[in-house]
C-alpha cells in the first residue's frame, strides 16, 4: 500500500514538473525572464540563463520522476526546487511585490493564500515522496 | 564514504528503465509542439489610430503595448520603461511603437480615462495627456476626476475641445478602443501591461511589468 502511495505521489510530482516546463516552453523564454525578474531576487545577469534553461530542466526532472530511476534523488531535487520557489514567493509576498510567478506560464493566480495553499501542498507532497523514497530504499538495502 | 551501485540496485534501475520506451512518444510530441510554439505574425491586425503610433513603419521590430490607464504596473511601464525605449529604439528607427487600449472591467474609472486620452489624441496631444493620466493615476483612481488632472496640462481652449469630444463620444467605448480590445483577445491577453513583439515573422506576447534593462537586452538580441 505504502509503495503504491509513493508511486502515485511520484507520478503527481512528475506531472506537475512536466506541465510546468511545457507551459513555459510554449511561450517565448523572455516571458519567464520577466516573471523571474518580478521576484527581485536574482541578479540581472542570471535572469536570462535561468529563463532559458529552467523549463527544460523541469521537463527532464519530470521525465526522470516518471521513469522512477534514482527516484529518491530526483524527488529530493524537486523538493529543493519547490522549496526555493515557495521561499522566494513568500519573500516577494511579504514585500508586497506584484509578482506573476510564471509557474505554469504567464497569467496565473497572483500570490496570495490560494497560491500558497496550492504550492505549499506541492512542496509537502514532494517532501513526503522524498522521505518515503529514501526510507523504502534503506529498507530494501538492509 | 562513496559507493557505486550494488547488484540489487542495478537490477532495480534496469527494471525501472523499462518504462522509458513509453515516455519517448510523449517527449517527441512535446518537442514537436514546442518547436513552433511562437505563433506566426497575424496577417490582419486592428488598425491603430495615427496618434498612437510612433517610429518608422519600416523598423525591423514592431512593439504593440496594451495598457489600462488604471493599472499600476501599466503606469510603471509608461513612466519608467517607455521613455528610454523611445529614445534608444523608436527615435533611432529600430522599433515602431503602437499603443493599444485594453480596458479591464474591474477598473471603474479606466473607461473615462481612455476617452480623455483618445480625445486628446484627436487634437494632437495624445502623448502629453496619456503621460499625465498615468502620472496622476494615484489621484484620479480614488475619485474619478480625470478631467481635473488632464486640465492641468492643457490650455483652456484645448481642454474644451477634449471635453467636447469626450461628451460627443457617448457612454460606450469608441469603436477604435473596442478594436484594440478585440485584437487583445486574439492575442490571448490575460493581464495588463502586455507587450507584443513582432520581429522576423514572429509575434510574441509578453505580459507583466518589465524594467527597461531586460527589455533592452532582449531587443538587442532580436536586432542581431
XYZ file of N, CA and C in Angstrom, chain A:
426
model
N 0.835 -1.215 0.000
C 0.000 0.000 0.000
C 0.872 1.269 0.000
N 1.882 1.271 0.924
C 2.760 2.444 1.004
C 3.502 2.649 -0.303
N 3.885 1.510 -0.887
C 4.637 1.582 -2.147
C 3.782 2.232 -3.238
N 2.485 1.885 -3.277
C 1.609 2.460 -4.290
C 1.353 3.943 -4.045
N 1.250 4.297 -2.778
C 1.084 5.723 -2.449
C 2.304 6.517 -2.902
N 3.459 5.893 -2.683
C 4.715 6.547 -3.069
C 4.785 6.730 -4.587
N 4.383 5.682 -5.289
C 4.395 5.775 -6.756
C 3.412 6.842 -7.233
N 2.223 6.856 -6.623
C 1.214 7.849 -7.011
C 1.742 9.265 -6.765
N 2.338 9.475 -5.599
C 2.894 10.788 -5.267
C 3.989 11.181 -6.247
N 4.845 10.214 -6.571
C 5.942 10.496 -7.513
C 5.387 10.881 -8.888
N 4.354 10.196 -9.328
C 3.775 10.490 -10.643
C 3.089 11.863 -10.659
N 2.476 12.221 -9.533
C 1.836 13.552 -9.463
C 2.906 14.644 -9.563
N 3.994 14.475 -8.801
C 5.075 15.471 -8.857
C 5.667 15.512 -10.270
N 5.814 14.349 -10.877
C 6.346 14.294 -12.248
C 5.442 15.069 -13.192
N 4.125 14.852 -13.056
C 3.176 15.533 -13.952
C 3.234 17.048 -13.743
N 3.369 17.466 -12.481
C 3.441 18.906 -12.190
C 4.659 19.522 -12.888
N 5.799 18.858 -12.759
C 7.018 19.415 -13.371
C 6.951 19.361 -14.895
N 6.397 18.300 -15.441
C 6.262 18.220 -16.901
C 5.365 19.337 -17.414
N 4.245 19.536 -16.744
C 3.312 20.567 -17.196
C 3.907 21.964 -17.028
N 4.614 22.145 -15.904
C 5.227 23.444 -15.645
C 6.262 23.780 -16.723
N 7.121 22.817 -17.034
C 8.140 23.042 -18.067
C 7.515 23.247 -19.433
N 6.527 22.423 -19.739
C 5.853 22.505 -21.034
C 5.163 23.870 -21.209
N 4.490 24.343 -20.145
C 3.793 25.637 -20.220
C 4.765 26.765 -20.516
N 5.926 26.692 -19.932
C 6.915 27.752 -20.163
C 7.492 27.658 -21.574
N 7.717 26.438 -22.030
C 8.299 26.266 -23.369
C 7.329 26.684 -24.466
N 6.041 26.708 -24.159
C 5.044 27.143 -25.142
C 5.140 28.649 -25.388
N 5.748 29.364 -24.434
C 5.841 30.820 -24.545
C 7.280 31.215 -24.858
N 7.510 32.442 -25.337
C 8.898 32.886 -25.518
C 9.632 32.866 -24.174
N 10.910 32.520 -24.183
C 11.648 32.443 -22.910
C 11.671 33.784 -22.198
N 11.523 34.872 -22.965
C 11.543 36.211 -22.364
C 10.383 36.390 -21.368
N 9.274 35.704 -21.633
C 8.137 35.782 -20.703
C 8.542 35.285 -19.316
N 9.270 34.176 -19.286
C 9.690 33.638 -17.988
C 10.749 34.538 -17.352
N 11.565 35.164 -18.177
C 12.560 36.103 -17.643
C 11.840 37.275 -16.953
N 10.772 37.759 -17.589
C 10.001 38.855 -16.983
C 9.393 38.396 -15.649
N 8.883 37.165 -15.626
C 8.313 36.638 -14.371
C 9.395 36.518 -13.295
N 10.548 35.983 -13.672
C 11.643 35.826 -12.702
C 12.078 37.178 -12.145
N 12.128 38.163 -13.035
C 12.574 39.489 -12.610
C 11.641 40.081 -11.567
N 10.341 39.746 -11.699
C 9.369 40.361 -10.794
C 9.577 39.923 -9.338
N 10.292 38.811 -9.112
C 10.581 38.369 -7.739
C 11.647 39.251 -7.062
N 12.429 39.954 -7.870
C 13.504 40.827 -7.349
C 14.459 40.060 -6.435
N 14.819 38.868 -6.845
C 15.739 38.051 -6.053
C 17.054 37.852 -6.801
N 16.941 37.566 -8.088
C 18.135 37.202 -8.861
C 18.830 38.430 -9.432
N 20.164 38.364 -9.557
C 20.859 39.451 -10.234
C 20.504 39.428 -11.731
N 20.614 40.567 -12.359
C 20.167 40.693 -13.758
C 20.872 39.709 -14.696
N 22.186 39.475 -14.450
C 22.924 38.604 -15.363
C 22.470 37.151 -15.287
N 21.792 36.789 -14.192
C 21.363 35.391 -14.035
C 19.986 35.121 -14.642
N 19.251 36.184 -14.929
C 17.856 36.003 -15.358
C 17.753 35.222 -16.671
N 18.497 35.668 -17.664
C 18.358 35.029 -18.989
C 18.794 33.559 -18.991
N 19.975 33.232 -18.441
C 20.359 31.812 -18.441
C 19.342 30.924 -17.727
N 18.810 31.422 -16.614
C 17.831 30.607 -15.881
C 16.528 30.500 -16.674
N 16.113 31.630 -17.267
C 14.860 31.598 -18.041
C 14.962 30.650 -19.236
N 16.131 30.559 -19.808
C 16.300 29.691 -20.982
C 16.397 28.207 -20.605
N 16.991 27.918 -19.444
C 17.260 26.509 -19.121
C 16.254 25.863 -18.163
N 15.689 26.677 -17.280
C 14.810 26.094 -16.249
C 13.662 25.258 -16.817
N 12.963 25.738 -17.855
C 11.853 24.914 -18.377
C 12.320 23.535 -18.857
N 13.478 23.483 -19.501
C 14.000 22.191 -19.964
C 14.380 21.302 -18.780
N 14.961 21.914 -17.750
C 15.308 21.137 -16.554
C 14.057 20.575 -15.889
N 12.992 21.373 -15.904
C 11.733 20.901 -15.307
C 11.191 19.703 -16.089
N 11.284 19.780 -17.407
C 10.808 18.659 -18.227
C 11.667 17.419 -17.952
N 12.977 17.614 -17.911
C 13.870 16.478 -17.646
C 13.600 15.873 -16.268
N 13.376 16.750 -15.301
C 13.081 16.275 -13.949
C 11.765 15.490 -13.936
N 10.791 15.993 -14.658
C 9.513 15.291 -14.753
C 9.681 13.921 -15.386
N 10.455 13.854 -16.459
C 10.684 12.568 -17.139
C 11.421 11.609 -16.204
N 12.416 12.149 -15.499
C 13.186 11.304 -14.585
C 12.287 10.752 -13.474
N 11.404 11.605 -12.954
C 10.487 11.147 -11.898
C 9.482 10.136 -12.439
N 9.053 10.338 -13.667
C 8.130 9.367 -14.280
C 8.783 8.007 -14.426
N 10.038 8.045 -14.859
C 10.730 6.781 -15.131
C 11.011 6.003 -13.843
N 11.165 6.724 -12.741
C 11.425 6.061 -11.477
C 12.894 5.772 -11.226
N 13.740 6.146 -12.182
C 15.173 5.911 -11.997
C 15.695 6.860 -10.914
N 16.433 6.318 -9.975
C 17.002 7.125 -8.875
C 15.950 8.081 -8.297
N 14.775 7.532 -8.108
C 13.612 8.369 -7.759
C 13.862 9.225 -6.531
N 14.550 8.660 -5.530
C 14.703 9.425 -4.288
C 15.543 10.680 -4.506
N 16.544 10.559 -5.375
C 17.410 11.720 -5.615
C 16.684 12.785 -6.442
N 15.943 12.341 -7.434
C 15.202 13.323 -8.239
C 14.053 13.936 -7.425
N 13.467 13.146 -6.535
C 12.421 13.702 -5.657
C 13.031 14.758 -4.731
N 14.261 14.498 -4.308
C 14.956 15.475 -3.457
C 15.199 16.777 -4.228
N 15.649 16.641 -5.489
C 15.881 17.840 -6.310
C 14.564 18.608 -6.496
N 13.479 17.864 -6.754
C 12.170 18.511 -6.934
C 11.765 19.251 -5.660
N 12.011 18.629 -4.510
C 11.655 19.273 -3.228
C 12.450 20.549 -3.025
N 13.740 20.477 -3.315
C 14.593 21.662 -3.133
C 14.120 22.789 -4.059
N 13.850 22.440 -5.327
C 13.387 23.459 -6.280
C 12.089 24.109 -5.803
N 11.147 23.279 -5.367
C 9.867 23.821 -4.893
C 10.060 24.679 -3.641
N 10.954 24.212 -2.751
C 11.195 24.978 -1.518
C 11.793 26.350 -1.835
N 12.732 26.369 -2.756
C 13.350 27.650 -3.147
C 12.298 28.565 -3.756
N 11.464 27.992 -4.599
C 10.452 28.773 -5.302
C 9.413 29.336 -4.329
N 8.926 28.493 -3.420
C 7.928 28.954 -2.444
C 8.562 29.981 -1.498
N 9.829 29.764 -1.156
C 10.530 30.727 -0.289
C 10.652 32.086 -0.958
N 11.024 32.080 -2.247
C 11.154 33.350 -2.987
C 9.800 34.037 -3.098
N 8.751 33.234 -3.292
C 7.402 33.803 -3.402
C 6.960 34.399 -2.063
N 7.290 33.707 -0.967
C 6.921 34.220 0.360
C 7.620 35.554 0.625
N 8.864 35.641 0.218
C 9.613 36.892 0.387
C 8.959 38.018 -0.424
N 8.625 37.699 -1.683
C 8.012 38.712 -2.554
C 6.659 39.153 -1.993
N 5.904 38.189 -1.472
C 4.572 38.494 -0.924
C 4.700 39.390 0.301
N 5.687 39.070 1.143
C 5.864 39.874 2.368
C 6.321 41.296 2.031
N 6.996 41.441 0.882
C 7.456 42.775 0.468
C 6.385 43.520 -0.321
N 5.255 42.843 -0.578
C 4.162 43.490 -1.316
C 4.449 43.643 -2.798
N 5.339 42.810 -3.337
C 5.669 42.924 -4.759
C 4.539 42.358 -5.615
N 4.356 42.961 -6.771
C 3.341 42.479 -7.712
C 4.007 41.437 -8.610
N 3.808 40.172 -8.263
C 4.553 39.102 -8.929
C 3.625 38.195 -9.737
N 4.029 37.945 -10.976
C 3.381 36.877 -11.747
C 4.393 35.737 -11.721
N 4.087 34.691 -10.972
C 5.120 33.681 -10.711
C 5.555 32.955 -11.978
N 4.691 32.908 -12.977
C 5.075 32.243 -14.226
C 5.250 30.743 -14.062
N 4.710 30.198 -12.989
C 4.915 28.772 -12.688
C 4.408 27.873 -13.811
N 3.231 28.191 -14.297
C 2.659 27.397 -15.391
C 2.376 28.327 -16.567
N 3.371 29.102 -16.937
C 3.191 30.095 -17.980
C 2.668 31.387 -17.385
N 2.435 32.373 -18.259
C 2.006 33.683 -17.755
C 0.531 33.679 -17.390
N 0.151 34.689 -16.614
C -1.268 34.904 -16.313
C -1.854 33.973 -15.270
N -1.019 33.428 -14.410
C -1.538 32.558 -13.348
C -2.120 33.357 -12.203
N -2.495 32.635 -11.151
C -3.053 33.315 -9.979
C -1.998 34.227 -9.345
N -2.418 35.384 -8.831
C -1.472 36.230 -8.105
C -1.091 35.578 -6.777
N 0.033 36.012 -6.227
C 0.435 35.472 -4.929
C -0.620 35.807 -3.883
N -0.955 34.836 -3.076
C -1.977 35.037 -2.050
C -2.222 33.713 -1.355
N -3.196 33.687 -0.439
C -3.447 32.444 0.303
C -3.681 31.236 -0.598
N -4.445 31.427 -1.695
C -4.743 30.305 -2.591
C -3.448 29.784 -3.227
N -2.617 30.721 -3.679
C -1.351 30.345 -4.333
C -0.483 29.549 -3.358
N -0.390 30.070 -2.109
C 0.485 29.400 -1.141
C -0.088 28.046 -0.711
N -1.415 27.942 -0.676
C -2.019 26.641 -0.341
C -1.674 25.615 -1.424
N -1.810 26.025 -2.680
C -1.518 25.101 -3.794
C -0.049 24.693 -3.826
N 0.817 25.688 -3.786
C 2.247 25.397 -3.921
C 2.826 24.783 -2.644
N 2.261 25.176 -1.496
C 2.665 24.527 -0.246
C 2.294 23.049 -0.275
N 1.116 22.758 -0.808
C 0.685 21.359 -0.946
C 1.640 20.566 -1.835
N 2.058 21.191 -2.939
C 3.015 20.518 -3.838
C 4.332 20.243 -3.113
N 4.767 21.227 -2.332
C 6.028 21.077 -1.600
C 5.920 19.954 -0.566
N 4.814 19.926 0.161
C 4.613 18.874 1.172
C 4.608 17.501 0.494
N 3.927 17.406 -0.636
C 3.874 16.128 -1.355
C 5.272 15.707 -1.821
N 6.027 16.668 -2.372
C 7.378 16.347 -2.849
C 8.262 15.893 -1.685
N 8.130 16.568 -0.541
C 8.922 16.178 0.632
C 8.524 14.783 1.120
N 7.211 14.514 1.115
C 6.732 13.200 1.562
C 7.269 12.098 0.637
N 7.245 12.363 -0.669
C 7.756 11.377 -1.634
C 9.259 11.168 -1.419
N 9.973 12.267 -1.176
C 11.424 12.166 -0.972
C 11.738 11.318 0.261
N 11.091 11.650 1.379
C 11.341 10.903 2.625
C 10.940 9.448 2.440
N 9.764 9.234 1.862
C 9.289 7.872 1.640
C 10.236 7.077 0.759
N 10.732 7.710 -0.298
C 11.628 7.009 -1.226
C 12.946 6.649 -0.542
N 13.442 7.541 0.282
C 14.693 7.232 0.997
C 14.479 6.113 2.021
N 13.358 6.172 2.726
C 13.061 5.138 3.733
C 12.938 3.779 3.063
N 12.181 3.708 1.975
C 11.980 2.428 1.291
C 13.294 1.899 0.720
N 14.090 2.813 0.203
C 15.381 2.423 -0.357
C 16.274 1.830 0.731
N 16.247 2.428 1.909
C 17.066 1.963 3.026
C 16.610 0.573 3.473
N 15.282 0.380 3.530
C 14.753 -0.914 3.964
C 15.159 -2.024 3.002
N 15.141 -1.684 1.705
C 15.486 -2.700 0.708
C 16.953 -3.119 0.845
N 17.786 -2.140 1.258
C 19.208 -2.424 1.342
C 19.574 -3.206 2.593
N 18.736 -3.073 3.631
C 19.055 -3.756 4.893
C 18.967 -5.270 4.718
